[in-house]
Amino acid sequence: MRVDNFGAGPCTLPLPILEEAQAEFLDFEGSGMSILELSHRSSFYERMHEEALSLAREGSGAPEDFEVLVIAGGATMQFAMIPANLLADPASRGAYLRTGTWGRLALADAGRWGDAYCAWDGEPHGYRRMPELSEIRIESGARYLHVTSNETIGGIRMLEMPALGVPLVVDVSSDFLARPIQWELCDLVYGGVQKNLAPAGMALVFMRRSLLDNLVGTLPRFFDYRWYAAKGSTGNTPPVFPIYMMGKMLKLLRSLGGVTGLEQRTAHKAGIIYDVIDQSDGYYRSPVDPRHRSHTNVVFRLPTPEAESQFLKESNAAGLVGLKGHRSVGGCRASLYAGLQLESAARLASFMSDFRETNS
Ligand SMILES: *Cc1c(COP(=O)(O)O)cnc(C)c1O
C-alpha cells in the first residue's frame, strides 16, 4: 500500500508516472532493453533526452536566451560549480543571502573557491524571515547575488526576487514550478531535481547565454558550464534515470495546467495546512513570519516535545509519513511538492484537527 509521503527530499512521485516507468522498464519503446541499459548515443536515448530538456524549458517558461543543462550531483554540486565558474576572475565577488541552512552552505562553499561575502544574515533572527530589499548589501565587485527562493528546512520563501542591478543566481530546489520564475531578473536558476521532479542525483540548471559567453578561466570539463552547453549535457554519460523520470513528471505537470495550475494547487495544499495551524488556538504553532511562509515546506510545532513525538508516531501509523522536522531544527514539517496529491494534504489537515481535539 502506498502512503502519503510528506518527506522533504527525495520526494513523493505521482503513481501514474511510476506505473508508466514500470510498464516500459524491461523494453523501452521497442529497443529490447531498459532505459538504464541503452547507450546514451542511441537514437532512443537522444529522443528522450531532448524531449525532457525541452519540457523543462516549456514547463518553467525559460526564455530562448537561457541554456537548459542537466548536471550530475544535485544542488550541492552547484554550490561549488557556481563560484568555480563565476568567480574565476580574482577581482569578482559573490554576494550571498544567508537565509537558512541552504543559503549558509552555498556561501560556505563559495568561500572555499573565491571571494564570497554575506549580503544579509538571517541567523540572528533564527532564519524566521527573508530580508527586505533595503537590508541587502551589494558591495563593489559583486558579480552576482545568490538567493535561495525557498529555504526548505526553515520553511520560508522569498516573495519577490531582489532587483538590485546585479545578476541573480537562484537556488529553486524546493519550489521549482511552485510559482512562475521572474526570468527577467535572473541569470542562473538551478535546483536539485529530487524535491519536485525526479529521483536524486542531478541538478537542472538554466543559464543565460550572455553569462555563459562571458565566463573566463579553465576548469576540468566536468566543472565547466561551457562544456555542458556545448555538448547538450551529454559530454559524458548523463544521469539517465533522473532525466527520464523528469521528462515523465514534466509531461504530467503540463497536463495539469503547467506552472499556473501547479501554483494554484500548491497554494491550496499549503492553505489548508496553515488554516489548521491558525485555527488551533495556539496548539499548533508556525515559527516563521507569516509573510514569508513557504508554500512547499510547512514547518510547525506542537506545545511540547512529547506531544510532537506522539504526533509523529500516530501520523506515521495512519500512513502519513515523513513529517519529522529536519534534525537541525526539530518539530514537524510537511513538504507539499509537485508530486503530492491534494487528497494527501487534506488527509493531513483532518488528522491534525482530530489529533488536537483528542490531545488538547
Ligand atoms: C535539498 C536542497 C539542497 C541540496 O540538494 P542536493 O541535491 O541534496 O545537493 C540545496 N538547496 C536547497 C534549497 C534544497 O532544498
Coordinates of C-alpha atoms and ligand atoms in Angstrom, one line a residue:
M1 CA 0.0 0.0 0.0
R2 CA 1.3 3.5 -0.8
V3 CA 1.4 6.0 2.0
D4 CA 1.0 9.8 1.9
N5 CA 4.7 10.9 1.8
F6 CA 5.5 14.4 3.1
G7 CA 9.2 13.8 3.0
A8 CA 11.4 16.8 2.2
G9 CA 13.5 15.1 -0.4
P10 CA 13.7 12.7 -2.1
C11 CA 10.0 13.4 -2.7
T12 CA 6.9 11.5 -3.5
L13 CA 6.3 10.9 -7.2
P14 CA 2.8 10.5 -8.7
L15 CA 1.7 6.9 -9.1
P16 CA 0.9 7.3 -12.8
I17 CA 4.5 8.0 -13.7
L18 CA 5.8 5.3 -11.5
E19 CA 3.5 2.8 -13.2
E20 CA 4.4 4.1 -16.6
A21 CA 8.1 3.6 -15.9
Q22 CA 7.3 0.1 -14.5
A23 CA 5.4 -0.8 -17.6
E24 CA 8.1 0.1 -20.0
F25 CA 11.0 -0.9 -17.8
L26 CA 12.0 -4.1 -19.5
D27 CA 11.6 -2.9 -23.0
F28 CA 11.9 0.9 -23.6
E29 CA 10.0 1.8 -26.8
G30 CA 10.8 -1.4 -28.6
S31 CA 14.5 -1.2 -28.0
G32 CA 14.5 -4.6 -26.4
M33 CA 16.2 -3.2 -23.2
S34 CA 15.5 -0.9 -20.3
I35 CA 16.4 2.8 -20.3
L36 CA 19.1 2.0 -17.9
E37 CA 20.9 -0.3 -20.4
L38 CA 20.5 1.8 -23.5
S39 CA 23.5 3.6 -25.0
H40 CA 23.4 7.4 -24.4
R41 CA 24.5 7.7 -28.0
S42 CA 21.4 5.7 -29.3
S43 CA 18.6 7.5 -31.1
F44 CA 16.2 6.1 -28.4
Y45 CA 18.1 7.9 -25.7
E46 CA 18.7 11.1 -27.7
R47 CA 15.0 11.5 -28.3
M48 CA 14.1 11.0 -24.7
H49 CA 16.9 13.4 -23.6
E50 CA 15.9 16.2 -26.0
E51 CA 12.3 15.8 -25.0
A52 CA 13.0 16.0 -21.3
L53 CA 15.1 19.2 -21.7
S54 CA 12.6 20.9 -23.9
L55 CA 9.8 20.0 -21.4
A56 CA 11.9 21.7 -18.8
R57 CA 12.2 24.8 -20.8
E58 CA 8.5 24.8 -21.6
G59 CA 7.3 24.0 -18.1
S60 CA 9.5 26.7 -16.5
G61 CA 8.9 29.3 -19.2
A62 CA 12.6 29.8 -19.6
P63 CA 13.3 32.3 -22.4
E64 CA 15.2 31.2 -25.5
D65 CA 18.4 33.0 -24.4
F66 CA 18.8 30.5 -21.5
E67 CA 20.6 27.2 -21.9
V68 CA 18.9 24.3 -20.2
L69 CA 21.5 22.0 -18.7
V70 CA 21.3 18.8 -16.6
I71 CA 24.3 18.1 -14.4
A72 CA 25.0 15.1 -12.1
G73 CA 25.5 15.8 -8.4
G74 CA 22.5 17.7 -7.2
A75 CA 22.3 21.2 -5.8
T76 CA 25.3 20.8 -3.6
M77 CA 27.4 20.3 -6.7
Q78 CA 26.1 23.6 -7.9
F79 CA 27.2 25.3 -4.7
A80 CA 30.7 24.5 -6.0
M81 CA 30.3 25.0 -9.7
I82 CA 28.8 28.5 -9.4
P83 CA 31.8 30.1 -7.7
A84 CA 34.2 27.9 -9.7
N85 CA 32.8 29.3 -13.0
L86 CA 31.6 32.8 -12.0
L87 CA 34.4 33.9 -9.6
A88 CA 37.3 32.8 -11.9
D89 CA 38.3 36.5 -12.2
P90 CA 40.0 37.2 -8.9
A91 CA 38.5 40.7 -8.8
S92 CA 35.0 39.4 -8.7
R93 CA 33.0 38.6 -5.6
G94 CA 29.9 36.5 -4.8
A95 CA 27.2 38.1 -2.7
Y96 CA 25.1 35.6 -0.7
L97 CA 21.9 35.8 1.3
R98 CA 22.3 33.6 4.4
T99 CA 18.6 32.9 4.8
G100 CA 18.8 29.4 6.2
T101 CA 20.7 26.2 6.1
W102 CA 21.0 26.1 2.3
G103 CA 22.0 29.8 1.8
R104 CA 24.6 29.2 4.6
L105 CA 26.0 26.2 2.9
A106 CA 26.1 27.8 -0.5
L107 CA 28.0 30.7 1.0
A108 CA 30.4 28.5 2.8
D109 CA 31.3 26.5 -0.4
A110 CA 31.7 29.7 -2.4
G111 CA 34.2 31.0 0.2
R112 CA 36.3 27.8 -0.4
W113 CA 36.6 28.8 -4.2
G114 CA 36.9 32.5 -4.1
D115 CA 35.8 35.8 -2.5
A116 CA 32.3 35.5 -1.2
Y117 CA 30.5 37.6 1.4
C118 CA 27.3 37.6 3.3
A119 CA 25.0 40.3 1.9
W120 CA 22.3 39.6 4.6
D121 CA 22.4 37.3 7.6
G122 CA 19.1 35.8 8.8
E123 CA 20.8 33.8 11.6
P124 CA 20.4 36.4 14.3
H125 CA 16.7 36.3 13.6
G126 CA 16.6 32.5 13.7
Y127 CA 16.0 32.3 10.0
R128 CA 12.4 33.2 10.5
R129 CA 12.1 35.6 7.6
M130 CA 13.6 36.8 4.3
P131 CA 15.3 40.2 4.1
E132 CA 13.7 43.4 2.9
L133 CA 15.3 44.8 -0.2
S134 CA 16.8 47.7 1.7
E135 CA 18.7 45.3 4.0
I136 CA 20.7 43.6 1.3
R137 CA 24.3 44.9 1.0
I138 CA 25.6 44.9 -2.6
E139 CA 29.4 45.7 -2.3
S140 CA 31.7 46.7 -5.1
G141 CA 33.0 43.9 -7.2
A142 CA 29.8 41.8 -6.6
R143 CA 29.5 39.7 -9.8
Y144 CA 26.2 38.1 -8.7
L145 CA 23.8 37.8 -5.8
H146 CA 22.9 34.3 -4.7
V147 CA 19.4 33.8 -3.4
T148 CA 17.6 30.7 -2.1
S149 CA 14.0 31.2 -3.2
N150 CA 12.6 28.8 -0.6
E151 CA 14.5 27.6 2.5
T152 CA 13.5 24.0 2.8
I153 CA 14.4 23.5 6.4
G154 CA 13.3 26.8 7.9
G155 CA 10.1 26.8 5.8
I156 CA 10.4 30.4 4.5
R157 CA 10.2 31.7 0.9
M158 CA 11.3 34.9 -0.8
L159 CA 8.2 36.7 -2.1
E160 CA 9.9 38.9 -4.8
M161 CA 13.3 38.3 -6.3
P162 CA 15.5 41.2 -5.3
A163 CA 16.1 43.6 -8.2
L164 CA 19.3 45.3 -7.2
G165 CA 21.0 45.7 -10.5
V166 CA 23.3 42.7 -10.0
P167 CA 22.8 39.3 -11.8
L168 CA 20.7 36.9 -9.7
V169 CA 21.7 33.3 -9.1
V170 CA 18.7 31.4 -7.6
D171 CA 18.5 28.1 -5.9
V172 CA 15.0 26.9 -6.6
S173 CA 15.5 23.3 -5.4
S174 CA 12.4 23.2 -3.2
D175 CA 10.0 25.4 -5.0
F176 CA 10.7 24.9 -8.7
L177 CA 7.5 25.3 -10.7
A178 CA 5.5 26.0 -7.5
R179 CA 5.3 29.6 -8.9
P180 CA 6.5 31.4 -12.0
I181 CA 10.2 32.3 -12.2
Q182 CA 11.0 36.0 -12.7
W183 CA 13.3 35.3 -15.6
E184 CA 14.0 38.9 -16.5
L185 CA 15.8 39.3 -13.1
C186 CA 17.7 36.0 -13.2
D187 CA 20.9 34.9 -14.9
L188 CA 21.3 31.4 -13.4
V189 CA 18.5 29.3 -11.9
Y190 CA 19.1 25.8 -10.6
G191 CA 17.8 23.1 -8.4
G192 CA 18.3 19.5 -7.3
V193 CA 15.6 17.6 -9.0
Q194 CA 14.7 15.3 -6.1
K195 CA 12.4 17.8 -4.4
N196 CA 9.9 18.3 -7.2
L197 CA 10.7 16.4 -10.3
A198 CA 12.6 13.2 -10.3
P199 CA 14.9 10.8 -8.3
A200 CA 18.0 12.2 -6.7
G201 CA 21.4 12.7 -8.3
M202 CA 21.0 15.6 -10.7
A203 CA 20.5 19.3 -10.9
L204 CA 18.5 21.1 -13.5
V205 CA 20.3 24.4 -14.5
F206 CA 19.1 27.3 -16.5
M207 CA 21.8 29.7 -17.6
R208 CA 21.6 33.0 -19.5
R209 CA 23.8 32.8 -22.7
S210 CA 25.4 36.2 -22.1
L211 CA 26.6 34.9 -18.7
L212 CA 27.9 31.7 -20.3
D213 CA 29.7 33.7 -23.1
N214 CA 31.5 35.8 -20.5
L215 CA 32.9 33.0 -18.5
V216 CA 36.7 33.1 -18.2
G217 CA 39.3 30.7 -16.8
T218 CA 39.9 27.0 -17.3
L219 CA 38.3 24.2 -15.3
P220 CA 38.2 20.4 -15.7
R221 CA 35.4 19.7 -18.1
F222 CA 33.0 18.3 -15.6
F223 CA 33.0 21.6 -13.6
D224 CA 32.7 23.8 -16.7
Y225 CA 29.2 25.1 -17.6
R226 CA 30.5 25.8 -21.2
W227 CA 31.2 22.1 -21.7
Y228 CA 27.6 21.1 -20.8
A229 CA 26.2 23.9 -23.1
A230 CA 28.4 22.9 -26.0
K231 CA 27.7 19.1 -25.6
G232 CA 23.9 19.3 -24.9
S233 CA 24.7 17.9 -21.4
T234 CA 25.8 14.6 -23.0
G235 CA 29.6 15.2 -22.9
N236 CA 29.9 12.2 -20.6
T237 CA 27.3 9.6 -19.7
P238 CA 24.5 11.7 -18.2
P239 CA 22.3 10.7 -15.2
V240 CA 19.9 8.7 -17.4
F241 CA 17.3 7.7 -14.9
P242 CA 16.7 11.2 -13.3
I243 CA 16.4 12.7 -16.8
Y244 CA 14.0 10.0 -17.9
M245 CA 11.7 10.4 -14.8
M246 CA 11.9 14.2 -15.0
G247 CA 10.6 14.0 -18.5
K248 CA 7.6 11.9 -17.4
M249 CA 6.9 14.2 -14.4
L250 CA 7.1 17.4 -16.6
K251 CA 4.7 15.9 -19.1
L252 CA 2.2 15.1 -16.3
L253 CA 2.5 18.6 -14.8
R254 CA 1.9 20.1 -18.3
S255 CA -1.4 18.1 -18.5
L256 CA -2.3 19.5 -15.0
G257 CA -2.1 23.1 -16.2
G258 CA 1.7 23.7 -16.1
V259 CA 3.1 26.2 -13.6
T260 CA -0.2 28.2 -13.3
G261 CA -2.0 25.0 -12.3
L262 CA 0.8 23.9 -10.0
E263 CA 1.0 27.3 -8.3
Q264 CA -2.7 27.1 -7.5
R265 CA -2.6 23.6 -6.3
T266 CA 0.5 24.3 -4.2
A267 CA -1.1 27.3 -2.6
H268 CA -4.3 25.3 -1.9
K269 CA -2.4 22.5 -0.2
A270 CA -0.4 24.9 1.9
G271 CA -3.5 26.9 2.7
I272 CA -5.4 24.0 4.2
I273 CA -2.5 23.1 6.5
Y274 CA -1.8 26.7 7.6
D275 CA -5.6 27.1 8.2
V276 CA -5.5 24.2 10.7
I277 CA -2.4 25.8 12.4
D278 CA -4.0 29.2 12.6
Q279 CA -7.3 27.9 13.9
S280 CA -5.9 25.7 16.5
D281 CA -5.9 28.3 19.4
G282 CA -2.1 28.1 19.5
Y283 CA -2.0 24.3 19.8
Y284 CA 0.0 24.2 16.5
R285 CA 2.5 27.0 16.0
S286 CA 4.2 28.2 12.9
P287 CA 7.6 29.6 13.9
V288 CA 8.1 31.8 10.9
D289 CA 7.0 35.3 9.8
P290 CA 3.5 34.8 8.2
R291 CA 4.5 37.0 5.3
H292 CA 7.3 34.6 4.3
R293 CA 5.6 31.2 5.0
S294 CA 6.7 28.6 2.5
H295 CA 4.1 27.0 0.3
T296 CA 6.1 23.9 -0.2
N297 CA 7.6 23.2 3.3
V298 CA 5.1 23.9 6.1
V299 CA 7.1 23.9 9.4
F300 CA 5.0 23.6 12.6
R301 CA 5.5 22.9 16.3
L302 CA 3.2 21.4 19.0
P303 CA 3.0 22.5 22.6
T304 CA 5.7 20.1 23.9
P305 CA 8.4 17.7 22.5
E306 CA 6.3 14.8 24.0
A307 CA 3.3 16.0 22.0
E308 CA 5.4 16.2 18.9
S309 CA 6.8 12.7 19.2
Q310 CA 3.3 11.4 19.9
F311 CA 2.0 13.2 16.8
L312 CA 4.8 11.8 14.6
K313 CA 4.1 8.3 15.9
E314 CA 0.4 8.4 15.4
S315 CA 0.6 10.1 12.0
N316 CA 3.1 7.6 10.8
A317 CA 0.8 4.8 11.9
A318 CA -2.0 6.4 9.9
G319 CA 0.1 6.3 6.8
L320 CA 1.1 10.0 6.9
V321 CA 4.9 9.7 6.7
G322 CA 7.9 12.0 6.5
L323 CA 6.6 14.6 8.9
K324 CA 9.5 14.9 11.2
G325 CA 11.3 18.3 11.0
H326 CA 14.9 18.5 9.9
R327 CA 17.2 17.1 12.6
S328 CA 18.8 20.6 13.0
V329 CA 15.6 22.3 14.0
G330 CA 13.3 19.6 15.3
G331 CA 9.5 19.9 15.3
C332 CA 7.4 18.9 12.3
R333 CA 7.4 19.7 8.7
A334 CA 5.0 18.8 5.8
S335 CA 6.6 19.1 2.4
L336 CA 4.0 19.7 -0.3
Y337 CA 5.8 19.3 -3.5
A338 CA 4.5 18.9 -7.0
G339 CA 4.1 15.2 -6.8
L340 CA 1.9 15.3 -3.6
Q341 CA -1.8 14.8 -4.2
L342 CA -4.3 17.3 -2.9
E343 CA -6.0 14.4 -1.1
S344 CA -2.8 13.8 0.9
A345 CA -2.8 17.3 2.2
A346 CA -6.5 17.1 3.0
R347 CA -5.9 13.9 5.0
L348 CA -3.1 15.5 6.9
A349 CA -5.3 18.5 7.7
S350 CA -8.0 16.4 9.1
F351 CA -5.5 14.2 11.0
M352 CA -4.1 17.4 12.6
S353 CA -7.6 18.6 13.6
D354 CA -8.5 15.2 15.1
F355 CA -5.2 15.0 16.9
R356 CA -5.7 18.4 18.5
E357 CA -9.2 17.5 19.7
T358 CA -8.0 14.3 21.3
N359 CA -4.9 15.8 22.9
S360 CA -5.6 19.4 23.9
Ligands
LIG1 C1 17.8 19.9 -0.8 C2 18.4 21.3 -1.1 C3 19.7 21.4 -1.5 C4 20.7 20.3 -1.5 O1 20.4 19.4 -2.6 P1 21.2 18.1 -3.0 O2 20.7 17.9 -4.4 O3 20.9 17.1 -2.0 O4 22.6 18.5 -3.0 C5 20.1 22.7 -1.8 N1 19.3 23.7 -1.7 C6 18.0 23.6 -1.3 C7 17.1 24.8 -1.3 C8 17.5 22.4 -1.0 O5 16.2 22.3 -0.6

